[in-house]
Coordinates of C-alpha atoms in Angstrom, one line a residue:
Chain A
M141 CA 22.1 11.3 -36.7
S142 CA 20.0 11.0 -39.8
I143 CA 16.2 10.6 -40.1
D144 CA 14.9 8.3 -42.8
T145 CA 11.4 8.2 -44.1
K146 CA 10.6 5.2 -41.9
T147 CA 11.6 7.1 -38.7
A148 CA 9.6 10.1 -39.9
A149 CA 6.5 7.9 -40.4
H150 CA 7.0 6.5 -36.9
V151 CA 7.3 9.9 -35.3
A152 CA 4.2 11.1 -37.2
K153 CA 2.3 8.1 -35.9
L154 CA 3.4 8.6 -32.3
A155 CA 2.2 12.2 -32.6
R156 CA -1.0 11.1 -34.3
I157 CA -0.4 13.3 -37.3
R158 CA -1.4 11.9 -40.6
V159 CA 1.3 12.3 -43.2
E160 CA 0.8 11.1 -46.8
E161 CA 3.5 8.6 -48.0
K162 CA 4.6 11.1 -50.7
D163 CA 5.2 13.8 -48.1
L164 CA 7.5 11.7 -45.9
P165 CA 10.8 12.4 -47.7
A166 CA 10.2 16.2 -47.3
L167 CA 9.3 15.7 -43.6
A168 CA 12.4 13.6 -43.0
N169 CA 14.5 16.2 -44.6
E170 CA 13.0 18.9 -42.4
F171 CA 13.8 16.8 -39.3
N172 CA 17.4 16.5 -40.5
T173 CA 17.7 20.2 -40.9
I174 CA 16.5 20.8 -37.4
L175 CA 18.8 18.1 -36.0
G176 CA 21.6 19.6 -38.0
F177 CA 21.1 22.9 -36.2
I178 CA 21.1 21.1 -32.8
E179 CA 24.3 19.4 -33.9
Q180 CA 25.7 22.9 -34.5
L181 CA 24.7 23.9 -31.0
N182 CA 26.5 20.8 -29.7
E183 CA 29.8 22.3 -30.8
V184 CA 29.6 24.9 -27.9
D185 CA 31.5 23.7 -24.9
V186 CA 29.1 23.7 -22.0
E187 CA 31.2 21.6 -19.7
G188 CA 30.2 22.4 -16.1
V189 CA 27.5 24.9 -17.0
E190 CA 24.1 24.3 -15.3
P191 CA 21.2 24.1 -17.9
M192 CA 19.3 27.4 -17.8
V193 CA 15.6 26.8 -17.1
S194 CA 14.4 30.4 -16.7
V195 CA 15.5 33.8 -17.9
T196 CA 14.8 35.4 -14.5
P197 CA 15.8 33.6 -11.3
M198 CA 12.4 32.5 -10.1
R199 CA 11.2 29.9 -7.6
L200 CA 8.5 27.5 -8.8
K201 CA 5.2 29.0 -7.7
R202 CA 3.2 26.9 -5.2
R203 CA -0.4 26.6 -4.3
V204 CA -2.0 25.7 -1.0
D205 CA -4.1 22.5 -0.7
E206 CA -7.6 24.0 -1.1
V207 CA -10.4 23.2 -3.4
T208 CA -11.0 26.3 -5.5
D209 CA -12.1 24.9 -8.8
G210 CA -14.5 22.4 -10.4
N211 CA -18.2 21.8 -10.4
Q212 CA -18.5 23.0 -14.0
Q213 CA -19.5 19.7 -15.7
A214 CA -21.4 21.5 -18.5
K215 CA -18.5 23.9 -19.3
V216 CA -16.0 21.0 -19.2
L217 CA -18.1 19.0 -21.7
A218 CA -19.1 22.0 -23.8
N219 CA -16.5 21.4 -26.6
A220 CA -16.9 17.6 -26.6
P221 CA -18.0 16.2 -29.9
D222 CA -20.1 13.7 -28.0
A223 CA -21.1 13.7 -24.3
R224 CA -23.6 11.5 -22.5
E225 CA -24.8 11.3 -18.9
G226 CA -22.0 13.6 -17.8
F227 CA -19.2 11.6 -19.5
F228 CA -17.2 12.3 -22.6
A229 CA -18.3 9.6 -25.1
V230 CA -15.5 8.4 -27.4
P231 CA -15.2 5.6 -29.9
K232 CA -14.7 2.3 -28.0
V233 CA -11.2 1.7 -26.7
V234 CA -10.7 -1.8 -25.3
E235 CA -7.6 -3.6 -24.1
Chain B
M18 CA 20.3 -2.8 7.2
L19 CA 18.2 -5.6 8.3
D20 CA 18.3 -6.2 12.0
A21 CA 20.4 -9.2 12.9
V22 CA 17.4 -10.7 14.7
Y23 CA 15.8 -11.4 11.3
S24 CA 16.6 -14.1 8.9
E25 CA 15.7 -13.9 5.2
P26 CA 12.7 -15.8 3.9
K27 CA 13.4 -18.6 1.4
P28 CA 12.8 -17.7 -2.2
K29 CA 9.8 -19.3 -3.8
V30 CA 10.9 -22.2 -6.0
I31 CA 8.9 -23.6 -8.9
A32 CA 9.9 -27.1 -10.0
G33 CA 10.1 -27.2 -13.8
A34 CA 10.6 -30.2 -16.2
T35 CA 14.3 -29.2 -16.6
G36 CA 15.0 -28.2 -13.0
D37 CA 14.1 -25.6 -10.4
W38 CA 13.2 -22.0 -11.1
E39 CA 13.2 -19.0 -8.9
L40 CA 11.2 -15.8 -9.1
V41 CA 12.5 -12.2 -9.2
I42 CA 10.0 -9.5 -8.6
G43 CA 10.0 -5.7 -8.4
L44 CA 7.0 -3.5 -7.8
E45 CA 5.9 0.0 -8.9
V46 CA 3.3 1.1 -6.4
H47 CA 1.1 4.1 -7.3
A48 CA -0.2 5.8 -4.2
Q49 CA -2.6 8.7 -4.5
V50 CA -1.6 11.5 -2.2
A51 CA -4.3 12.2 0.5
S52 CA -4.7 15.8 -0.6
K53 CA -7.9 17.9 -0.9
A54 CA -7.0 19.4 -4.2
K55 CA -5.2 18.0 -7.3
L56 CA -1.5 18.2 -8.0
F57 CA -1.6 21.1 -10.4
S58 CA -5.2 22.4 -10.1
G59 CA -7.7 23.5 -7.5
A60 CA -10.3 20.8 -8.3
S61 CA -11.3 18.3 -5.6
T62 CA -9.8 14.8 -5.3
K63 CA -12.9 13.4 -3.7
F64 CA -13.7 9.8 -4.9
G65 CA -17.2 8.9 -6.2
A66 CA -18.4 12.4 -7.3
E67 CA -20.6 13.1 -10.3
P68 CA -18.6 12.4 -13.5
N69 CA -16.5 15.3 -14.7
S70 CA -17.6 17.5 -11.7
N71 CA -14.1 17.6 -10.1
V72 CA -12.5 19.0 -13.1
A73 CA -10.7 22.3 -13.6
F74 CA -9.8 23.6 -17.0
V75 CA -6.2 22.6 -16.3
D76 CA -7.2 19.0 -15.8
A77 CA -9.3 19.1 -19.0
A78 CA -6.2 20.5 -20.8
M79 CA -8.0 23.5 -22.1
P80 CA -5.6 25.6 -24.3
G81 CA -3.6 28.2 -22.3
M82 CA -4.1 26.6 -18.9
L83 CA -1.0 26.3 -16.8
P84 CA -0.2 23.9 -14.0
V85 CA 0.6 25.4 -10.5
I86 CA 1.9 22.8 -8.0
N87 CA 0.1 22.0 -4.8
E88 CA 2.8 22.3 -2.1
F89 CA 1.0 19.9 0.3
C90 CA 1.4 17.1 -2.3
V91 CA 5.2 17.8 -2.4
E92 CA 5.3 17.7 1.3
Q93 CA 3.5 14.3 1.4
A94 CA 6.1 12.9 -1.1
V95 CA 8.9 14.1 1.1
R96 CA 7.2 12.7 4.2
T97 CA 6.8 9.4 2.5
G98 CA 10.4 9.4 1.5
L99 CA 11.5 10.2 5.0
G100 CA 9.2 7.4 6.3
L101 CA 11.0 4.9 3.9
K102 CA 14.4 6.2 5.2
A103 CA 15.1 7.6 1.7
Q104 CA 17.3 10.2 0.3
I105 CA 15.4 13.5 -0.3
N106 CA 16.5 15.4 -3.4
L107 CA 16.4 19.2 -2.7
K108 CA 16.2 19.7 -6.4
S109 CA 13.9 17.7 -8.7
A110 CA 12.2 18.4 -12.0
F111 CA 9.1 17.5 -14.0
D112 CA 9.1 15.8 -17.4
R113 CA 6.4 15.0 -19.9
K114 CA 5.6 11.4 -20.7
N115 CA 3.8 11.6 -24.1
Y116 CA 1.1 9.2 -25.1
F117 CA -2.4 9.3 -26.4
Y118 CA -5.4 7.9 -24.6
P119 CA -8.9 9.3 -24.2
D120 CA -8.6 9.6 -20.4
L121 CA -5.4 11.7 -20.8
P122 CA -6.6 15.0 -22.3
Q123 CA -3.2 16.7 -22.2
G124 CA -1.7 14.0 -24.4
Y125 CA 1.1 13.7 -21.8
Q126 CA 1.4 12.9 -18.2
I127 CA 3.5 15.2 -16.0
S128 CA 5.9 13.0 -14.2
Q129 CA 9.5 13.0 -12.9
L130 CA 11.8 10.7 -15.0
Y131 CA 15.2 12.3 -14.8
E132 CA 15.2 13.9 -11.4
P133 CA 12.8 12.4 -8.9
I134 CA 12.1 14.1 -5.6
V135 CA 13.0 11.0 -3.6
G136 CA 16.0 8.6 -4.1
E137 CA 17.0 5.4 -2.4
G138 CA 15.3 4.0 0.6
E139 CA 14.2 0.7 2.2
V140 CA 11.3 -1.3 3.5
I141 CA 11.5 -4.2 6.0
V142 CA 8.9 -6.7 4.9
N143 CA 8.0 -9.0 7.8
M144 CA 6.9 -12.5 6.7
E145 CA 6.6 -14.3 10.1
P146 CA 8.1 -13.7 13.5
G147 CA 11.9 -13.6 13.1
V148 CA 11.8 -13.7 9.3
A149 CA 11.9 -10.5 7.1
R150 CA 13.0 -9.3 3.7
L151 CA 14.8 -6.0 3.3
V152 CA 13.4 -4.5 0.0
R153 CA 15.4 -1.6 -1.4
I154 CA 13.4 1.4 -2.8
E155 CA 15.0 2.8 -5.9
R156 CA 13.0 6.1 -6.1
I157 CA 9.7 7.9 -5.5
H158 CA 8.5 10.4 -8.0
I159 CA 5.4 12.7 -8.2
E160 CA 3.1 12.5 -11.2
Q161 CA -0.4 13.0 -12.3
D162 CA -3.1 10.3 -12.3
A163 CA -5.1 9.7 -15.4
G164 CA -8.8 9.8 -15.8
K165 CA -11.1 6.8 -15.9
S166 CA -12.5 5.1 -19.0
I167 CA -15.7 3.0 -18.6
H168 CA -16.2 0.4 -21.3
D169 CA -19.4 -1.3 -20.3
M170 CA -22.0 1.4 -20.4
D171 CA -22.5 1.4 -24.2
P172 CA -21.7 -1.3 -26.8
N173 CA -20.0 1.1 -29.2
M174 CA -18.6 3.9 -27.0
S175 CA -16.3 4.3 -24.1
F176 CA -17.2 6.8 -21.5
V177 CA -14.6 9.1 -20.0
D178 CA -14.6 10.7 -16.5
L179 CA -11.8 13.2 -15.8
N180 CA -12.5 13.4 -12.0
R181 CA -9.3 11.4 -11.3
T182 CA -7.3 13.3 -13.9
G183 CA -4.5 15.2 -12.3
V184 CA -4.8 13.7 -8.8
A185 CA -1.3 13.5 -7.3
L186 CA 0.4 10.1 -7.4
M187 CA 3.5 9.0 -5.7
E188 CA 5.1 6.2 -7.7
I189 CA 7.2 4.1 -5.3
V190 CA 9.6 2.0 -7.3
S191 CA 11.3 -1.0 -5.6
R192 CA 14.4 -2.8 -6.6
P193 CA 14.0 -6.5 -7.8
D194 CA 14.5 -7.7 -4.2
I195 CA 11.2 -9.6 -3.8
R196 CA 11.4 -13.4 -4.2
G197 CA 7.9 -14.8 -4.3
P198 CA 4.1 -14.0 -4.6
E199 CA 3.6 -13.9 -0.8
E200 CA 6.5 -11.6 -0.3
A201 CA 5.1 -9.3 -3.0
A202 CA 1.8 -9.1 -1.2
A203 CA 3.5 -8.6 2.2
Y204 CA 5.5 -5.8 0.7
V205 CA 2.4 -4.0 -0.5
V206 CA 0.8 -4.6 2.9
K207 CA 3.8 -3.1 4.7
L208 CA 4.0 -0.1 2.3
R209 CA 0.3 0.6 2.8
Q210 CA 0.8 0.4 6.6
I211 CA 3.6 2.9 6.5
L212 CA 1.7 5.3 4.2
R213 CA -1.3 5.1 6.5
Y214 CA 0.9 5.7 9.6
L215 CA 2.3 8.7 7.8
G216 CA -1.1 9.8 6.6
T217 CA 0.2 10.5 3.1
C218 CA -2.2 8.0 1.3
D219 CA -5.4 6.4 2.5
G220 CA -4.2 3.0 1.0
N221 CA -7.7 2.1 -0.2
M222 CA -7.0 -0.4 -3.0
Q223 CA -10.7 -1.0 -3.8
N224 CA -11.1 2.7 -4.8
G225 CA -7.8 2.6 -6.6
S226 CA -6.0 4.9 -4.2
M227 CA -3.2 2.3 -4.3
R228 CA -2.3 0.2 -7.4
A229 CA 0.7 -1.8 -8.2
D230 CA 2.5 -2.7 -11.4
V231 CA 4.4 -5.9 -10.9
N232 CA 7.6 -6.8 -12.8
V233 CA 8.2 -10.6 -12.9
S234 CA 11.1 -12.6 -14.3
V235 CA 12.4 -16.1 -13.6
C236 CA 15.9 -17.4 -13.2
R237 CA 17.8 -20.5 -12.1
P238 CA 19.0 -21.0 -8.4
G239 CA 22.2 -19.1 -8.0
D240 CA 21.5 -16.5 -10.7
Y241 CA 19.9 -14.1 -8.2
E242 CA 22.9 -14.3 -5.8
R243 CA 25.2 -13.4 -8.7
Y244 CA 22.9 -10.4 -9.5
Q245 CA 23.0 -9.2 -5.9
A246 CA 26.8 -9.5 -5.9
T247 CA 27.3 -7.6 -9.1
Q248 CA 24.0 -5.7 -9.6
D249 CA 24.3 -6.9 -13.2
F250 CA 20.8 -7.4 -14.6
G251 CA 22.3 -9.7 -17.2
E252 CA 22.3 -12.4 -14.5
L253 CA 18.5 -12.3 -14.4
G254 CA 15.8 -13.3 -16.9
T255 CA 13.8 -11.0 -19.1
R256 CA 10.9 -9.4 -17.2
C257 CA 7.3 -8.8 -18.0
E258 CA 5.3 -6.0 -16.4
I259 CA 1.7 -6.8 -15.1
K260 CA -0.2 -3.6 -15.0
N261 CA -2.7 -2.1 -12.5
M262 CA -3.1 -4.7 -9.8
N263 CA -5.5 -3.6 -7.0
S264 CA -5.7 -6.5 -4.6
M265 CA -3.3 -8.6 -2.6
R266 CA -4.9 -11.8 -3.8
F267 CA -4.7 -10.9 -7.5
I268 CA -1.1 -9.8 -7.1
Q269 CA -0.2 -13.2 -5.8
L270 CA -2.3 -15.1 -8.4
A271 CA -0.9 -13.0 -11.3
I272 CA 2.7 -13.4 -10.2
D273 CA 2.3 -17.2 -9.9
H274 CA 0.6 -17.5 -13.2
E275 CA 3.1 -15.2 -15.0
A276 CA 6.1 -17.1 -13.6
R277 CA 4.7 -20.4 -14.8
R278 CA 3.9 -19.0 -18.2
Q279 CA 7.5 -17.8 -18.6
I280 CA 8.9 -21.1 -17.3
A281 CA 6.8 -23.0 -19.9
I282 CA 8.1 -20.8 -22.7
L283 CA 11.8 -21.2 -21.6
E284 CA 11.6 -24.9 -21.1
D285 CA 10.2 -25.2 -24.6
G286 CA 13.3 -23.5 -25.8
G287 CA 11.6 -20.1 -26.4
T288 CA 12.6 -16.6 -25.2
I289 CA 10.6 -14.1 -23.2
D290 CA 9.6 -10.9 -24.9
Q291 CA 9.8 -7.9 -22.5
E292 CA 6.3 -6.6 -22.6
T293 CA 3.4 -5.2 -20.7
R294 CA 0.7 -7.6 -19.7
L295 CA -2.8 -7.4 -18.1
Y296 CA -4.1 -9.9 -15.5
D297 CA -7.5 -11.2 -16.2
A298 CA -8.9 -12.3 -12.8
D299 CA -11.9 -14.1 -14.3
K300 CA -9.7 -16.4 -16.4
N301 CA -6.7 -16.3 -14.0
E302 CA -4.3 -15.5 -16.8
T303 CA -2.1 -12.7 -18.0
R304 CA -2.3 -11.5 -21.6
S305 CA -0.2 -9.1 -23.7
M306 CA -1.3 -5.5 -24.0
R307 CA -0.1 -5.3 -27.6
S308 CA -1.6 -1.9 -28.1
K309 CA 0.8 -0.5 -25.5
E310 CA 3.9 -1.7 -27.3
E311 CA 4.4 1.0 -29.9
A312 CA 3.1 3.6 -27.5
H313 CA 6.0 2.7 -25.2
D314 CA 8.1 5.3 -27.0
Y315 CA 7.1 8.0 -24.6
R316 CA 9.5 10.7 -25.9
Y317 CA 10.1 12.1 -22.4
F318 CA 11.3 15.7 -22.2
P319 CA 11.5 18.3 -19.5
C320 CA 8.1 20.0 -18.9
P321 CA 8.5 23.6 -20.1
D322 CA 5.5 24.7 -18.0
L323 CA 7.2 24.0 -14.7
L324 CA 10.4 25.3 -13.2
P325 CA 12.5 22.7 -11.3
L326 CA 11.2 22.0 -7.9
E327 CA 13.6 23.3 -5.3
I328 CA 13.0 22.7 -1.6
E329 CA 15.0 23.7 1.4
Q330 CA 16.7 21.5 3.9
D331 CA 15.1 23.3 6.8
W332 CA 11.7 22.5 5.4
V333 CA 12.7 18.8 5.0
D334 CA 14.0 18.9 8.6
D335 CA 10.7 20.3 9.9
I336 CA 8.8 17.5 8.1
A337 CA 11.2 14.9 9.6
A338 CA 10.7 16.3 13.0
S339 CA 6.9 15.9 12.6
L340 CA 7.0 12.2 11.6
P341 CA 5.0 9.9 13.7
E342 CA 6.4 6.8 15.3
L343 CA 6.4 4.3 12.4
P344 CA 5.3 0.6 12.5
D345 CA 8.8 -1.0 13.0
A346 CA 9.7 1.4 15.9
K347 CA 6.3 1.0 17.5
K348 CA 6.4 -2.8 17.3
A349 CA 9.9 -2.8 18.8
R350 CA 8.7 -0.6 21.6
F351 CA 5.7 -2.8 22.3
I352 CA 7.9 -5.8 22.6
A353 CA 10.4 -4.0 24.9
D354 CA 8.0 -2.0 27.1
F355 CA 5.0 -4.4 27.4
G356 CA 6.8 -7.7 27.1
L357 CA 4.7 -8.7 24.0
S358 CA 5.6 -11.5 21.6
E359 CA 6.6 -10.3 18.1
Y360 CA 3.4 -11.8 16.7
D361 CA 1.2 -9.9 19.2
A362 CA 3.1 -6.7 18.6
S363 CA 2.6 -7.1 14.9
V364 CA -1.1 -7.6 15.2
L365 CA -1.5 -4.6 17.5
T366 CA 0.6 -2.3 15.4
A367 CA -1.1 -3.2 12.1
D368 CA -2.9 0.1 12.1
V369 CA -2.5 3.3 14.1
A370 CA -5.9 3.2 15.7
S371 CA -5.4 -0.4 17.1
A372 CA -2.0 0.5 18.4
A373 CA -3.3 3.6 20.2
Y374 CA -6.3 1.6 21.6
F375 CA -4.0 -1.1 23.0
E376 CA -1.6 1.5 24.5
D377 CA -4.5 3.1 26.4
V378 CA -5.6 -0.3 27.7
A379 CA -2.1 -1.4 28.6
Q380 CA -0.9 1.9 30.2
G381 CA 0.0 1.3 33.8
R382 CA -1.4 -2.3 33.6
D383 CA -0.3 -5.8 32.7
G384 CA 0.8 -5.4 29.1
K385 CA 0.6 -9.1 28.1
L386 CA -2.8 -9.4 29.7
A387 CA -4.0 -6.3 28.0
A388 CA -2.7 -7.6 24.6
N389 CA -4.6 -10.9 25.1
W390 CA -7.8 -9.1 25.8
V391 CA -7.5 -6.7 23.0
I392 CA -6.5 -9.3 20.4
N393 CA -8.5 -12.4 21.5
E394 CA -11.6 -10.9 23.0
L395 CA -12.1 -7.4 21.5
F396 CA -10.7 -8.0 18.0
G397 CA -12.6 -11.3 17.9
R398 CA -15.8 -9.7 18.9
L399 CA -15.4 -6.8 16.5
K400 CA -14.7 -9.1 13.6
K401 CA -17.9 -11.0 14.3
E402 CA -19.8 -7.9 13.6
D403 CA -17.5 -6.8 10.8
H404 CA -16.5 -3.7 12.8
D405 CA -13.1 -2.1 13.0
I406 CA -11.4 -0.7 16.1
T407 CA -12.8 2.8 15.5
Q408 CA -16.3 1.4 15.7
S409 CA -15.7 -0.4 19.0
P410 CA -18.6 0.2 21.4
M411 CA -16.2 -0.5 24.2
S412 CA -13.7 2.2 25.0
A413 CA -10.0 1.5 25.9
K414 CA -10.8 2.9 29.4
Q415 CA -13.6 0.3 29.9
L416 CA -11.4 -2.6 28.7
G417 CA -8.6 -1.3 30.8
G418 CA -10.9 -1.4 33.7
I419 CA -11.7 -5.1 33.1
V420 CA -8.0 -5.9 32.7
E421 CA -7.4 -4.1 36.0
L422 CA -10.1 -6.1 37.8
I423 CA -8.5 -9.4 36.5
S424 CA -5.0 -8.3 37.6
S425 CA -6.0 -7.3 41.1
G426 CA -7.7 -10.7 41.5
D427 CA -11.1 -9.0 42.0
I428 CA -12.7 -11.2 39.2
S429 CA -11.8 -14.5 37.7
G430 CA -11.0 -15.0 34.0
K431 CA -14.3 -16.7 33.5
I432 CA -16.3 -13.9 35.1
A433 CA -14.2 -11.4 33.2
K434 CA -15.6 -12.8 29.9
D435 CA -19.2 -12.3 31.2
L436 CA -18.3 -8.8 32.3
F437 CA -16.7 -8.1 28.9
E438 CA -19.9 -9.2 27.2
M439 CA -22.0 -6.9 29.5
V440 CA -19.8 -3.9 28.9
Y441 CA -19.6 -4.5 25.2
T442 CA -23.4 -4.8 24.8
D443 CA -24.8 -2.5 27.4
G444 CA -21.8 -0.2 28.3
G445 CA -21.1 0.9 31.8
D446 CA -18.2 1.1 34.2
P447 CA -16.7 -2.4 34.8
A448 CA -15.8 -1.8 38.5
A449 CA -19.3 -0.5 39.2
L450 CA -20.9 -3.4 37.4
V451 CA -18.9 -5.9 39.4
E452 CA -20.1 -4.3 42.6
K453 CA -23.7 -4.1 41.5
H454 CA -23.9 -7.7 40.3
G455 CA -21.8 -9.2 43.0
M456 CA -19.3 -10.6 40.5
K457 CA -16.3 -10.2 42.8
Q458 CA -14.2 -13.2 43.2
V459 CA -14.5 -14.9 46.6
T460 CA -11.1 -14.9 48.2
D461 CA -12.6 -15.2 51.7
T462 CA -11.2 -18.7 52.6
G463 CA -14.0 -19.2 55.1
A464 CA -16.7 -19.0 52.5
I465 CA -14.7 -21.2 50.1
E466 CA -14.1 -23.7 52.9
A467 CA -17.8 -23.9 53.6
A468 CA -18.5 -24.6 50.0
V469 CA -15.8 -27.3 49.8
D470 CA -17.1 -28.9 52.9
A471 CA -20.6 -29.0 51.5
V472 CA -19.5 -30.7 48.3
I473 CA -17.4 -33.2 50.1
A474 CA -20.2 -34.1 52.5
D475 CA -22.6 -34.6 49.6
N476 CA -20.3 -36.8 47.6
P477 CA -18.7 -39.5 49.7
A478 CA -18.1 -41.8 46.7
Q479 CA -16.2 -39.2 44.8
V480 CA -14.1 -38.5 47.9
E481 CA -13.0 -42.1 48.0
K482 CA -12.1 -42.1 44.2
A483 CA -10.2 -38.8 44.5
K484 CA -8.2 -40.1 47.4
A485 CA -7.2 -43.1 45.3
N486 CA -6.5 -41.0 42.2
P487 CA -5.6 -37.3 43.1
K488 CA -6.2 -36.3 39.4
L489 CA -9.9 -36.5 40.1
A490 CA -9.7 -33.5 42.5
G491 CA -10.5 -31.4 39.5
W492 CA -14.1 -32.6 39.7
F493 CA -14.4 -31.0 43.1
V494 CA -12.9 -27.7 41.8
G495 CA -15.6 -27.7 39.2
Q496 CA -18.4 -28.4 41.7
V497 CA -17.2 -25.7 44.1
M498 CA -16.9 -23.1 41.2
K499 CA -20.5 -24.0 40.2
A500 CA -21.7 -23.7 43.8
T501 CA -20.1 -20.2 44.1
G502 CA -21.3 -19.0 40.7
G503 CA -17.7 -19.0 39.3
K504 CA -16.7 -16.3 41.8
A505 CA -14.4 -18.4 44.0
N506 CA -10.7 -17.7 43.5
P507 CA -9.6 -20.9 41.6
K508 CA -6.2 -20.9 43.3
A509 CA -7.7 -20.8 46.8
V510 CA -10.2 -23.5 45.8
N511 CA -7.5 -25.8 44.6
E512 CA -5.5 -25.4 47.8
I513 CA -8.4 -25.9 50.1
I514 CA -9.7 -29.0 48.3
A515 CA -6.2 -30.5 48.3
S516 CA -5.8 -30.1 52.0
K517 CA -9.4 -31.2 52.9
L518 CA -8.9 -34.4 50.8
G519 CA -5.5 -34.9 52.3
L520 CA -3.8 -35.0 48.9

């Protein structure tokens, strides 16, 4: 698989990262290098091998259904560029 | 499998300029898990709180915060799966669905794309007595709800509340087995009924605890049967998805409108673009959500913050053992044990509280009579005051008492209605009230005879008429009932009048 500049621009847009037109070829190239490495990994035969999800055999940690958090509106909003009446205020998004 | 006693409903047909069209519908229902805390944080799920007060740093996606799963939410998804007779997957896993929106601070929703916790199940959707559709469930997965954006508080800004962010959702995905707007609404009603019986979701559509995305396509008669035979989607038309429907009425209107829109395009020689649409209830139309199109590239990948979810068969078995009696089983039992019609049994099993109330009234008494009094008198009376069964001023014991007095012949049906009103309004023990107010039916033939004699003696002209035309005897019955304050046993009155008049 090969990434062209158009695909690179699309991926950048999906990730909401601004990339100048002139930087796209270099970005596409980087993607291709990464994918090339993945291709190399694909050469290993993993037929019948379960994907490894953790280095140590662990069970997913669970929580009981109790309210232990919240009621910190001021803290939650503290980093917001704009907050009004307890809400985050953001530029208008309308469907 | 659908019980042999049911036949399938006819698919909805829309007549076009070039021939008939049929509808094919599949639904994705989002049901909020009825948990106290969120799926991955300890913040409250309570609806209607101060904005951004039910928010943990995990929900606000503060750097370094990690999700820890709420085991109760997992249990509810399993319980729901078992209630829909579905396959439970002992191993499932979480994936990230990536998109940007102000009410999704993480920039991704944690969901289960590749390995959902629940696999294939089924729902029997009852349309009318004897007619039902078997709708196959494809899967149920667990995911996070998003926050809420409010667009009408300021002309230039949208306001975001993260209270709903991270509340556990069960997404219940059906196969395209639904064939009309009414069936779609009936499917949601049935699903909501099952979820409420199970207690896994409160089913409150107004508050958004239950929402549906509706997939609609149209095809020609015969196409759908070919799809069912081959499971090849190529036989069906291109579908559009209508997002976020939260009322049964809108679901039906939106489907009908969307089907007609597609038919108009196809009959004009056009093609349907697969897209996401929004239903506008004010204009009764659907419109494209173009902004969603590019964002549809969600770049799912396994969530690195969460290990796979492994559950044990013993645990699933324990949940299965604790399942309540579900609507279909309860209905069948009411029909078998109490001799109810399918219709009455459906009405009485619509919700758990009504069913329990009826059972208390009917236990050890005449089931059909109990059903009549619960449905016609009590439900009717409650509806008048906009009350539901849990707000009934009359207990099941009291109504049972009235039913018993009718069955034993102690009071007539007419007196029973007066007694019902007395107990409903002022309370009290029905049997004691009957004694106190002398409402007992007169079965003493001597007393009835005396009343009949008096009416006959006072109305010689009517006697002559009745002798000529026996149908007029009813007039005498009325007079005698009046004279005895409605307390005379009507059967005894009829017999005595007939013999006295020599009919």
